[in-house]
Short mmCIF file of C-alpha atoms in Angstrom, two decimals:
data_model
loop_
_atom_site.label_atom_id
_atom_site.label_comp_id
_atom_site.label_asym_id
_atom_site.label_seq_id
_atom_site.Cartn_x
_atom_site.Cartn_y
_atom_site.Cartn_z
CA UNK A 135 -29.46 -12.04 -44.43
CA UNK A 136 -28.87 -15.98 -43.69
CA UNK A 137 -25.32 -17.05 -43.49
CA UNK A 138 -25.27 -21.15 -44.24
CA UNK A 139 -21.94 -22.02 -41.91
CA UNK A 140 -20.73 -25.84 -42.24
CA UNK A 141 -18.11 -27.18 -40.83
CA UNK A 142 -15.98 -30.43 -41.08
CA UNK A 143 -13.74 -31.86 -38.91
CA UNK A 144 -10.53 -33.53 -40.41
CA UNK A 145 -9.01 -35.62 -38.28
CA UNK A 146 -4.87 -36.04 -38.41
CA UNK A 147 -4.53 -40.30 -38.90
CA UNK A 148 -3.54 -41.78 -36.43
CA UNK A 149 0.35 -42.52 -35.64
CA UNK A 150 0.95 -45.87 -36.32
CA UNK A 151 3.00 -48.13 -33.69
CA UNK A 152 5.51 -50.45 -35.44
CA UNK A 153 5.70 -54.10 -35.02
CA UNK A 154 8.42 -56.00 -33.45
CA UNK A 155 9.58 -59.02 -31.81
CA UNK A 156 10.33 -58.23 -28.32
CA UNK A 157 10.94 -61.55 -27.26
CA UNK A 158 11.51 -65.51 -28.46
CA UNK A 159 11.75 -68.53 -26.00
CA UNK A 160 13.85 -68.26 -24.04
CA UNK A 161 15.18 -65.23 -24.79
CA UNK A 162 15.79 -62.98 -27.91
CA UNK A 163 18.32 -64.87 -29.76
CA UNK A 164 17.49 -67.89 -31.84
CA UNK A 165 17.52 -71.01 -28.60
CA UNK A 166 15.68 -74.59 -27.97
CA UNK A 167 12.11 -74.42 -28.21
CA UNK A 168 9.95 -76.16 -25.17
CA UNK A 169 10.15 -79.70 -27.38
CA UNK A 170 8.45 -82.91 -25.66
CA UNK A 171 8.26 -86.36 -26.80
CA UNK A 172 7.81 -88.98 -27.42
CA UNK A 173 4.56 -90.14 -26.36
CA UNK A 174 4.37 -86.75 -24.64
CA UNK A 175 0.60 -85.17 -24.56
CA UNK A 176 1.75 -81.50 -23.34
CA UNK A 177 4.61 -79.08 -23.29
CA UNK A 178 5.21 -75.99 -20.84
CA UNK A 179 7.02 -72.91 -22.19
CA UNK A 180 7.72 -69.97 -20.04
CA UNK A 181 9.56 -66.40 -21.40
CA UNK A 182 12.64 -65.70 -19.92
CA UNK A 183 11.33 -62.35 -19.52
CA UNK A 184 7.96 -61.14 -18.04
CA UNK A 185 5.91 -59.84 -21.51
CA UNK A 186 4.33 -56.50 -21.44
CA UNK A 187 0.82 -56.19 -21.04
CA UNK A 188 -1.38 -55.26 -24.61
CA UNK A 189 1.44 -57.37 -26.37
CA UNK A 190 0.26 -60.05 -28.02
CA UNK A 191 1.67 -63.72 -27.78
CA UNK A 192 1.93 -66.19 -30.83
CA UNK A 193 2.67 -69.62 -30.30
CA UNK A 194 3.64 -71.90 -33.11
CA UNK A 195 2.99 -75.41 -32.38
CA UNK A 196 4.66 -78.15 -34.50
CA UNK A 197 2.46 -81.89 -33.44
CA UNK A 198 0.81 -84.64 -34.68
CA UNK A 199 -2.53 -83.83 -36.33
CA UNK A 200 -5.47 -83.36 -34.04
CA UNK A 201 -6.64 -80.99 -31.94
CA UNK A 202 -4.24 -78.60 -29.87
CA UNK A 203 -5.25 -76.00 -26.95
CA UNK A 204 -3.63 -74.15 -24.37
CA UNK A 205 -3.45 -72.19 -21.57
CA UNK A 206 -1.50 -69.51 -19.63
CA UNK A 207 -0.88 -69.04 -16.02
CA UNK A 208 -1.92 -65.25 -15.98
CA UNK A 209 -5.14 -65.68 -13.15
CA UNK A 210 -8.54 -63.59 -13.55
CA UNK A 211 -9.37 -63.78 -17.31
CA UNK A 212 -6.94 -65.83 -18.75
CA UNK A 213 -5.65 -65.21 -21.54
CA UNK A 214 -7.48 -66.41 -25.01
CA UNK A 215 -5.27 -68.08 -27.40
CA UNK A 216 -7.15 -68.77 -31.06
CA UNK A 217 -5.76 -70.53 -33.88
CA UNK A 218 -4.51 -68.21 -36.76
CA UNK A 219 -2.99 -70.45 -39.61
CA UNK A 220 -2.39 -73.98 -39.62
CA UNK A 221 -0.48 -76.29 -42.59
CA UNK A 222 -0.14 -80.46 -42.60
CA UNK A 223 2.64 -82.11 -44.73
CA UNK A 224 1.26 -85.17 -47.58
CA UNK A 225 0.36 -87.41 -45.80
CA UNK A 226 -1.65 -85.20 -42.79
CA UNK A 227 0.63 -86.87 -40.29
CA UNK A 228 2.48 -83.53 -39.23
CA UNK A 229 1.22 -80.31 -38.41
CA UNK A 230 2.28 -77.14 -37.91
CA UNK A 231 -0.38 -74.41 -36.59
CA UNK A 232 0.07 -70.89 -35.04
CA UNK A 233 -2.11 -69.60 -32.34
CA UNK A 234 -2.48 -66.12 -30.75
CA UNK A 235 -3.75 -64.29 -28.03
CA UNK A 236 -3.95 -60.39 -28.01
CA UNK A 237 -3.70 -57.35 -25.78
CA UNK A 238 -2.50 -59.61 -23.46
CA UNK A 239 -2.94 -59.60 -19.46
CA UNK A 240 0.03 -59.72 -17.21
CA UNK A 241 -0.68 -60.32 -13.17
CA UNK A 242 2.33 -63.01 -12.26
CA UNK A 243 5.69 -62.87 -12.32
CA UNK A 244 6.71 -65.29 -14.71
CA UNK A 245 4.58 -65.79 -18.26
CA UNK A 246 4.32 -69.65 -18.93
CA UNK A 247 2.20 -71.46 -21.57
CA UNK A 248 0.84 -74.90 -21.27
CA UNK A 249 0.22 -76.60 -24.86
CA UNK A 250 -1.71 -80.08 -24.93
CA UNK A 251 -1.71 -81.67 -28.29
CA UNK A 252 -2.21 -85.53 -29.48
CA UNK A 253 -0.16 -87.88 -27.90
CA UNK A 254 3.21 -88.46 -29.61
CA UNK A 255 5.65 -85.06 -29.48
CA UNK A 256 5.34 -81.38 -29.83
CA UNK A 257 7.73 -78.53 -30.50
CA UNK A 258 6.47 -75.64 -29.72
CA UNK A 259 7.82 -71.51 -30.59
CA UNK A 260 5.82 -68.76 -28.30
CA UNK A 261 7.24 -65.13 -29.63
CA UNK A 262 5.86 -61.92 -27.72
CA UNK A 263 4.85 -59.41 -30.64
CA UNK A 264 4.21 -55.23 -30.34
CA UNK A 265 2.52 -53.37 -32.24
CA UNK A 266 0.41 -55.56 -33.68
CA UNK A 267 -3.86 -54.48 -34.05
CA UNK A 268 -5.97 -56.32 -31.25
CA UNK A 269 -8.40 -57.52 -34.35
CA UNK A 270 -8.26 -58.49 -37.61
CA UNK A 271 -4.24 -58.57 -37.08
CA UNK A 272 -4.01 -61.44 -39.49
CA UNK A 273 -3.04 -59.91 -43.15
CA UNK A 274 -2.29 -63.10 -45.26
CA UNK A 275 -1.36 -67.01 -44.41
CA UNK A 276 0.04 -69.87 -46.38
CA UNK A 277 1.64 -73.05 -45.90
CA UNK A 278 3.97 -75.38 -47.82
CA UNK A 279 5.41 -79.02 -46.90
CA UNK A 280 8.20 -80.87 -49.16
CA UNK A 281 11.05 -83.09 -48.36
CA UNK A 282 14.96 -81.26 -48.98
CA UNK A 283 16.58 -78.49 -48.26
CA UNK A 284 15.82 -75.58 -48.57
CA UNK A 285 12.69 -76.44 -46.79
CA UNK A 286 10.34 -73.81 -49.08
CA UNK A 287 7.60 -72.10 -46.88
CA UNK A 288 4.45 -70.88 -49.37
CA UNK A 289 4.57 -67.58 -51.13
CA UNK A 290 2.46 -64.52 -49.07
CA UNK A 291 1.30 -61.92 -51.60
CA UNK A 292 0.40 -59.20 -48.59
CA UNK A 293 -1.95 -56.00 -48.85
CA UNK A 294 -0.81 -54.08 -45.87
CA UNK A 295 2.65 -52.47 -46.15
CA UNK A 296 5.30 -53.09 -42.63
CA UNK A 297 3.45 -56.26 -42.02
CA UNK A 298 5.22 -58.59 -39.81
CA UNK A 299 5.90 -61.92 -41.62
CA UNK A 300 6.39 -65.05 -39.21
CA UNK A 301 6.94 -68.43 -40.58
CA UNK A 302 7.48 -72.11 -38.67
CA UNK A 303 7.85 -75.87 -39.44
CA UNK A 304 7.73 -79.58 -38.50
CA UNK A 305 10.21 -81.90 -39.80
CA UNK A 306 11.63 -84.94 -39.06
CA UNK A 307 15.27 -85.86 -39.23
CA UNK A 308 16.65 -82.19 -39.05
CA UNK A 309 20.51 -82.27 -37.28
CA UNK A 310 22.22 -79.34 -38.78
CA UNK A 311 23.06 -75.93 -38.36
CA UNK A 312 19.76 -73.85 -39.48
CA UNK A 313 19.45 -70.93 -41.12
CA UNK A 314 16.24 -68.95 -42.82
CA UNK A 315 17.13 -67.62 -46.14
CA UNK A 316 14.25 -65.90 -49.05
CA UNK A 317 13.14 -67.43 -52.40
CA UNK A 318 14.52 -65.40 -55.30
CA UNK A 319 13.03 -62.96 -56.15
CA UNK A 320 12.71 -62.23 -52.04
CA UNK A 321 15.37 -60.23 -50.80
CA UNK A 322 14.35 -59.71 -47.22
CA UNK A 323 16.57 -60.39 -44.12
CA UNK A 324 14.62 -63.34 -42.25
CA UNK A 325 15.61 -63.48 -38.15
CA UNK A 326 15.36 -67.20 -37.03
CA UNK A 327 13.62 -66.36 -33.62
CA UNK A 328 14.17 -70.09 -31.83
CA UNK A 329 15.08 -73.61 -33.74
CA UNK A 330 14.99 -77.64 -32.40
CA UNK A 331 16.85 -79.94 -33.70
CA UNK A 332 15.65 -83.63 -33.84
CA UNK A 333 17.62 -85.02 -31.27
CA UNK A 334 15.10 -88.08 -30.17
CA UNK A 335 13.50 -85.89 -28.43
CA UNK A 336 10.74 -84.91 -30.59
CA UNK A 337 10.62 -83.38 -34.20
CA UNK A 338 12.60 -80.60 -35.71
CA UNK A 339 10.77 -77.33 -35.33
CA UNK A 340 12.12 -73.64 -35.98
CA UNK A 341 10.12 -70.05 -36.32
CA UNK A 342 11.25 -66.91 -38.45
CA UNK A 343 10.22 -63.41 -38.61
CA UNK A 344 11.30 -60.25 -40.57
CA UNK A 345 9.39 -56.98 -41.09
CA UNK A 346 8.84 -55.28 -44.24
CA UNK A 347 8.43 -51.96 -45.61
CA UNK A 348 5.79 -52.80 -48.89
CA UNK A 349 3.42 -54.43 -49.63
CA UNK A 350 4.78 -57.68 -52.13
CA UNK A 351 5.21 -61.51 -51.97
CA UNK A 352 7.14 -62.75 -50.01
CA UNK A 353 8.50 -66.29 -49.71
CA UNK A 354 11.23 -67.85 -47.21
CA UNK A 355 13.03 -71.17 -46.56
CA UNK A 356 14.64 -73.25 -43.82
CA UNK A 357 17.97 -74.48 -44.45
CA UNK A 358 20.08 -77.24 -43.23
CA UNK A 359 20.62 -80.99 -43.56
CA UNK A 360 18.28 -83.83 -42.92
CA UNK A 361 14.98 -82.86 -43.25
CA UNK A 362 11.96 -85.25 -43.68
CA UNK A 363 8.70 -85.05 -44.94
CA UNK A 364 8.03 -81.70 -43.71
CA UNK A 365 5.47 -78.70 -43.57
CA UNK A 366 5.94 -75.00 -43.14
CA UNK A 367 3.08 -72.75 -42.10
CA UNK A 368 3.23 -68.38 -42.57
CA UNK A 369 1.31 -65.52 -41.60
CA UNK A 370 1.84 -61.97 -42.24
CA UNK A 371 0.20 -59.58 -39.36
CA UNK A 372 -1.11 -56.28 -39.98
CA UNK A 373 0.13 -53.53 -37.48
CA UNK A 374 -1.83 -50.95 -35.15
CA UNK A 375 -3.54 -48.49 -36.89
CA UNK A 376 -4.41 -50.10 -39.96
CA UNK A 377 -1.80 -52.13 -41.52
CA UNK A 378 1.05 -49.60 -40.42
CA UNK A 379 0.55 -46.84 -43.09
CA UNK A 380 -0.94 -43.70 -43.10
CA UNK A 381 -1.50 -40.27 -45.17
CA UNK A 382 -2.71 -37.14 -45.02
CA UNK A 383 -3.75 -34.16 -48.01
CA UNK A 384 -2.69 -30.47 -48.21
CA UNK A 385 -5.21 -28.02 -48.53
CA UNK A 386 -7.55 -29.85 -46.31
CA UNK A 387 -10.23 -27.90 -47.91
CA UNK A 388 -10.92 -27.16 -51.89
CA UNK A 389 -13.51 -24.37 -53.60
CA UNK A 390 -16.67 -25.92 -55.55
CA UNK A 391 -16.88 -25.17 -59.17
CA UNK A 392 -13.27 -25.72 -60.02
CA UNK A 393 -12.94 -26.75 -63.68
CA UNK A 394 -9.05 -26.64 -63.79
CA UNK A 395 -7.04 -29.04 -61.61
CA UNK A 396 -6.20 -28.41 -57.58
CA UNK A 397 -3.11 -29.38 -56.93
CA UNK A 398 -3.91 -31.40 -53.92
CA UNK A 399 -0.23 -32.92 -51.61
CA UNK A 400 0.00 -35.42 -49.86
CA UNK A 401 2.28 -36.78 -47.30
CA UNK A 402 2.65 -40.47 -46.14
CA UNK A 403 3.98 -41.94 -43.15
CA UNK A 404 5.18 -45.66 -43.75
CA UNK A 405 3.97 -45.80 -47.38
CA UNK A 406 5.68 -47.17 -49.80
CA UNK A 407 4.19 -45.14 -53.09
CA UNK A 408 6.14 -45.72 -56.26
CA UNK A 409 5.16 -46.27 -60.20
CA UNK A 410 2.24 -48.50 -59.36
CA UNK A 411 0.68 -46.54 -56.84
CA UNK A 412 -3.18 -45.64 -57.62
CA UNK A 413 -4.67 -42.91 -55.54
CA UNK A 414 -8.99 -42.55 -56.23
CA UNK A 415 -11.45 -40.04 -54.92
CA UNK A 416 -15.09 -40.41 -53.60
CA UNK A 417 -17.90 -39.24 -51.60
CA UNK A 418 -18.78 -36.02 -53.37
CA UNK A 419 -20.71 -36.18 -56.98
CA UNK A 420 -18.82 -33.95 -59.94
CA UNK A 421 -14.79 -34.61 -57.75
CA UNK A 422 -12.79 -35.71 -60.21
CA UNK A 423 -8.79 -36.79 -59.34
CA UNK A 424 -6.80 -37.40 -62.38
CA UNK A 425 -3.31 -40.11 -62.20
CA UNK A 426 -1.17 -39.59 -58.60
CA UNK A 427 2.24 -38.19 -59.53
CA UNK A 428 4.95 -39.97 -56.87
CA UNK A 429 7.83 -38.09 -56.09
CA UNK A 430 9.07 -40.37 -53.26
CA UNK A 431 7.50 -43.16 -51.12
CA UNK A 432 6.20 -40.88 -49.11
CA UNK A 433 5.53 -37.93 -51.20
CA UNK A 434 3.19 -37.34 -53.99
CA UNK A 435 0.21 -34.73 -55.95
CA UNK A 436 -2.34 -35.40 -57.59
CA UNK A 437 -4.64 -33.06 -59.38
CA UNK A 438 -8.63 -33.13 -58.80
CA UNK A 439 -11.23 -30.78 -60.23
CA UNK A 440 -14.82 -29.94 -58.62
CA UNK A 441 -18.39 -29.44 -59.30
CA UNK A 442 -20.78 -27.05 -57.60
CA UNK A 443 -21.49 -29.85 -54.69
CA UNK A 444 -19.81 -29.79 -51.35
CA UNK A 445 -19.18 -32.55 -49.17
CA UNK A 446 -16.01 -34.58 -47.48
CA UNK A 447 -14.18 -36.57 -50.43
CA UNK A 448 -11.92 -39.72 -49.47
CA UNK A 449 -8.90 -40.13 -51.09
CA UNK A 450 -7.88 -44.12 -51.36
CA UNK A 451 -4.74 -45.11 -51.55
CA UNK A 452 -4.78 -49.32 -53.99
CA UNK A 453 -1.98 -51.81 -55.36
CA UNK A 454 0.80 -50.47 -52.46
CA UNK A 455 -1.33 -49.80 -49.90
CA UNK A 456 -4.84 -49.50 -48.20
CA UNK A 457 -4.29 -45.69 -46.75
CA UNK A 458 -6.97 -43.28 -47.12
CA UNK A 459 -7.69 -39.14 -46.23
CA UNK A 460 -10.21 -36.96 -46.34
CA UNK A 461 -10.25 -33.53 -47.90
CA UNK A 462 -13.65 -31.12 -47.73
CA UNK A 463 -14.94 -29.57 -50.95
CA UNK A 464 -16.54 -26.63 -50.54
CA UNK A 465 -16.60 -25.68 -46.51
CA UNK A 466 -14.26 -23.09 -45.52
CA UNK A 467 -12.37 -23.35 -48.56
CA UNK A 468 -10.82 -19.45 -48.19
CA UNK A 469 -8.84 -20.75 -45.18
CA UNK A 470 -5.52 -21.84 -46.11
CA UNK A 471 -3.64 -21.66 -49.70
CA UNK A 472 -4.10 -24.02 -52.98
CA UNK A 473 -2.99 -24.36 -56.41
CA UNK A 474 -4.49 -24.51 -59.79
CA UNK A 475 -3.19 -26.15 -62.67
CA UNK A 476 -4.81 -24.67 -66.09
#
């Protein structure tokens, strides 16, 4: 007698570390950026407190146009700081870019940055960011530049739910009190992270952040008095662990030649399933998964039937998310309890 024994290995997914903003400059609450000018060719900005290695740093940079580097004072193998999104107003005079630099080192006691740009000012924002993924962190970008207040940043449709959304601008003439404020039909709570005004010192420069639970677009402003010809540039970063969502399928395991639907559960951890949820199967020829059935954001069903071939089918979360699980059809499928749905 020949006994055929396969066997699959499901993996749980992976917890999923959530973004935040650990830090601004200098210091958590909303303060003077490192501003220069004029005439100035560079600009030092140091955190107030020592970042924690694997963090990643972001540093928005508002300058003439031309080219802009910098450099840290971490020795070894510095630091690598690449340019992520960048935005110019109408008349390409005024720039705003953001740079990053992931999984960061830390070997000195203080954390300074050192940005050279054209000659002429700069106003830089460095943020320290965890939880973010050490590649392909960067879900969406847009920019925007106009001349009143509210001082619209461009709309960010993003794919990835609990991305982190960080905006920042260049503007001449700002004096007021600022605030960051969403475009209807935004409701989210914006944080202004650190703000400059223009006191003839250099141009007015600000950064934002907020994180969100779904994926949508998303849109905010600067407000104020004052503001010139100006140009606001966004990015929305993914998390660790794929975009900050995950999900998993109960019974991990399903019997071939099932003509009537499975009832197959699954459970999500920083989804955000509603109406427009789609959930689609693949991998195995005959699997069949009719329309997901949402119970909560992170609860749903949905009902699959089989054909007489076995293999691992992946389960693909669209429209609210990018999520996916795998359930085997076929292997071991006596183990552990299911339903069917005549």
């Amino acid at each position: 007698m020949k006994i055929l024994l396969s066997i699959v290995l499901l993996l749980p997914a992976l917890g999923n570390a959530a973004l935040s903003v650990v830090q601004g400059r200098p210091g958590s609450s909303p303060s003077s950026v490192c501003a220069t000018g004029p005439g100035a060719t560079s600009a030092t900005c140091t955190f107030s407190t020592l970042p924690t290695a694997g963090n990643a740093v972001w540093v928005g940079v508002a300058s003439p146009t031309g080219t802009v580097t910098m450099v840290d004072n971490q020795s070894g193998s510095p630091n690598t700081y690449t340019q992520q999104a960048t935005g110019s107003d109408a008349g390409g005079a005024k720039t705003y870019k953001w740079f990053a630099a992931t999984n960061i080192t830390v070997n000195q006691s203080t954390f300074t940055v050192t940005i050279t740009v054209p000659a002429g000012y700069t106003s830089p924002n460095i943020l320290e960011i965890s939880g973010q993924a050490n590649s392909s962190f960067v879900d969406q970008t847009s920019t925007y530049y106009n001349n009143a207040s509210p001082l619209l940043c461009g709309v960010m449709t993003t794919t990835y739910a609990n991305d982190l959304l960080l905006s920042g601008f260049n503007s001449p003439g700002f004096a007021g009190t600022m605030a960051v404020v969403p475009v209807t039909p935004d409701t989210t709570t914006y944080t202004l992270q650190s703000n400059q005004n223009d006191s003839g010192c250099c141009e007015a420069s600000g950064a934002a952040t907020a994180i969100v639970s779904t994926t949508g677009s998303y849109q905010s402003s600067f407000t104020g008095s004052g503001f010139g010809v100006s140009v606001c540039t966004s990015v929305a970063i993914k998390a660790a662990g794929g975009g900050g969502s995950s999900f998993t399928a109960s019974p991990i395991t399903v019997p071939t030649g099932n003509s009537a639907n499975i009832v197959v559960s699954l459970t999500g951890v920083g989804t955000s399933w509603g109406g427009t949820t789609v959930m689609t199967a693949s991998g195995v020829s005959g699997v069949s998964c009719g329309a997901v059935a949402v119970s909560s954001t992170t609860a749903a069903t949905i009902g699959c039937t089989t054909s007489s071939t076995s293999g691992t089918v992946t389960i693909t979360e669209s429209v609210t998310g990018t999520s996916t699980t795998t359930i085997g059809v076929g292997f071991g499928a006596g183990s552990g309890s299911y339903m069917v749905v005549q």
